[in-house]
C-alpha cells in the first residue's frame, strides 16, 4: 500500500472538515468534528483523538490528531472517501479545532 508524500495513507484537507458546537441538556458544551479523507485503499477506519497538550497552552484551541487504522488483508488500491466523526467536551473559550498532525485548523460554528 503506497503512502502520500507526508507519510499518511489518507489525504486530509481543511476544507473537508467541520466543527459544530452545541450544548447538551446538562448545559455542557460539546463540539462535533467531522470530515472525509481520501484514503489510498478501501477499508481504512479513521478516528480523531485528543493530542497531547501543547507546551504553551492555547485555551482557544482543541488539539486533536487524525489517526488511521489500516485494513487487514488484501484490499484493492483504489482512492476511497473515508468519513471520520467524533465528539469532544469543550469549555466556553474554545473557538477552533487544530488537527495537529495534519496542520488543519477548523473554526467552530454554533449549531
Short mmCIF file of C-alpha atoms in Angstrom, two decimals:
data_model
loop_
_atom_site.label_atom_id
_atom_site.label_comp_id
_atom_site.label_asym_id
_atom_site.label_seq_id
_atom_site.Cartn_x
_atom_site.Cartn_y
_atom_site.Cartn_z
CA UNK A 1 0.00 0.00 0.00
CA UNK A 2 1.55 3.32 -1.03
CA UNK A 3 1.55 6.42 1.10
CA UNK A 4 1.10 10.07 0.28
CA UNK A 5 4.16 12.35 0.41
CA UNK A 6 3.54 13.21 4.08
CA UNK A 7 3.71 9.53 5.12
CA UNK A 8 -0.03 9.13 5.65
CA UNK A 9 -2.25 6.77 3.65
CA UNK A 10 -5.23 9.16 3.76
CA UNK A 11 -5.20 12.70 2.38
CA UNK A 12 -6.86 15.29 4.64
CA UNK A 13 -7.57 18.95 3.85
CA UNK A 14 -9.06 21.72 5.98
CA UNK A 15 -11.97 22.32 3.62
CA UNK A 16 -13.07 18.72 4.16
CA UNK A 17 -13.71 19.23 7.92
CA UNK A 18 -16.35 20.98 10.01
CA UNK A 19 -16.62 21.63 13.73
CA UNK A 20 -20.02 22.42 15.25
CA UNK A 21 -20.56 23.33 18.91
CA UNK A 22 -23.73 22.60 20.87
CA UNK A 23 -24.91 22.43 24.46
CA UNK A 24 -26.49 19.27 25.83
CA UNK A 25 -29.41 19.14 28.24
CA UNK A 26 -27.00 19.41 31.20
CA UNK A 27 -25.60 22.70 29.89
CA UNK A 28 -22.27 21.12 28.86
CA UNK A 29 -20.61 22.44 25.71
CA UNK A 30 -19.59 19.86 23.12
CA UNK A 31 -18.16 20.01 19.62
CA UNK A 32 -18.77 17.56 16.78
CA UNK A 33 -15.79 17.35 14.43
CA UNK A 34 -16.36 15.56 11.15
CA UNK A 35 -14.76 15.24 7.77
CA UNK A 36 -13.97 13.00 4.84
CA UNK A 37 -10.46 11.97 3.80
CA UNK A 38 -9.29 10.27 0.61
CA UNK A 39 -7.59 7.01 1.56
CA UNK A 40 -5.42 5.11 -0.91
CA UNK A 41 -7.30 1.81 -0.41
CA UNK A 42 -10.66 0.58 0.77
CA UNK A 43 -11.19 -0.48 4.37
CA UNK A 44 -9.48 2.29 6.34
CA UNK A 45 -11.07 3.46 9.57
CA UNK A 46 -10.29 6.94 10.83
CA UNK A 47 -10.59 8.39 14.33
CA UNK A 48 -9.94 11.75 15.91
CA UNK A 49 -8.17 11.60 19.26
CA UNK A 50 -7.07 14.19 21.78
CA UNK A 51 -3.48 15.27 21.14
CA UNK A 52 -1.04 15.86 23.98
CA UNK A 53 -1.41 19.41 25.32
CA UNK A 54 0.87 21.98 23.68
CA UNK A 55 3.87 23.30 25.64
CA UNK A 56 2.28 26.74 25.75
CA UNK A 57 -1.46 26.33 26.44
CA UNK A 58 -3.85 27.79 23.88
CA UNK A 59 -7.28 27.92 25.57
CA UNK A 60 -8.99 28.87 22.28
CA UNK A 61 -7.96 25.60 20.58
CA UNK A 62 -8.92 21.95 20.91
CA UNK A 63 -5.86 19.91 19.83
CA UNK A 64 -6.55 16.62 18.05
CA UNK A 65 -4.74 14.00 15.97
CA UNK A 66 -6.25 12.23 12.97
CA UNK A 67 -5.44 8.53 13.37
CA UNK A 68 -5.51 5.99 10.53
CA UNK A 69 -6.42 2.36 11.17
CA UNK A 70 -5.28 0.31 8.18
CA UNK A 71 -7.39 -2.51 6.78
CA UNK A 72 -6.29 -6.10 7.27
CA UNK A 73 -5.70 -8.49 4.39
CA UNK A 74 -5.70 -7.69 0.71
CA UNK A 75 -7.66 -4.65 -0.42
CA UNK A 76 -7.92 -3.04 -3.85
CA UNK A 77 -5.71 0.05 -4.28
CA UNK A 78 -8.50 2.47 -5.14
CA UNK A 79 -8.85 6.02 -3.75
CA UNK A 80 -11.74 5.79 -1.29
CA UNK A 81 -13.59 8.61 0.50
CA UNK A 82 -13.49 7.71 4.19
CA UNK A 83 -15.53 9.59 6.83
CA UNK A 84 -14.50 10.44 10.37
CA UNK A 85 -16.69 11.89 13.12
CA UNK A 86 -16.06 12.37 16.84
CA UNK A 87 -17.48 14.47 19.68
CA UNK A 88 -15.48 16.21 22.41
CA UNK A 89 -16.49 18.12 25.52
CA UNK A 90 -15.09 21.66 25.46
CA UNK A 91 -15.27 24.79 27.57
CA UNK A 92 -16.57 28.19 26.51
CA UNK A 93 -13.14 29.51 25.48
CA UNK A 94 -12.61 27.06 22.61
CA UNK A 95 -13.09 28.73 19.20
CA UNK A 96 -11.32 26.36 16.83
CA UNK A 97 -10.07 22.81 16.38
CA UNK A 98 -6.46 22.13 15.43
CA UNK A 99 -5.75 18.72 13.91
CA UNK A 100 -2.08 18.97 14.77
CA UNK A 101 -0.61 16.02 12.90
CA UNK A 102 -2.17 17.36 9.66
CA UNK A 103 -1.77 21.10 10.32
CA UNK A 104 -5.51 21.68 9.80
CA UNK A 105 -7.39 24.42 11.65
CA UNK A 106 -11.20 24.31 11.68
CA UNK A 107 -13.22 27.20 13.12
CA UNK A 108 -16.04 26.11 15.43
CA UNK A 109 -19.51 27.21 14.39
CA UNK A 110 -22.60 27.10 16.57
CA UNK A 111 -25.47 24.73 15.90
#
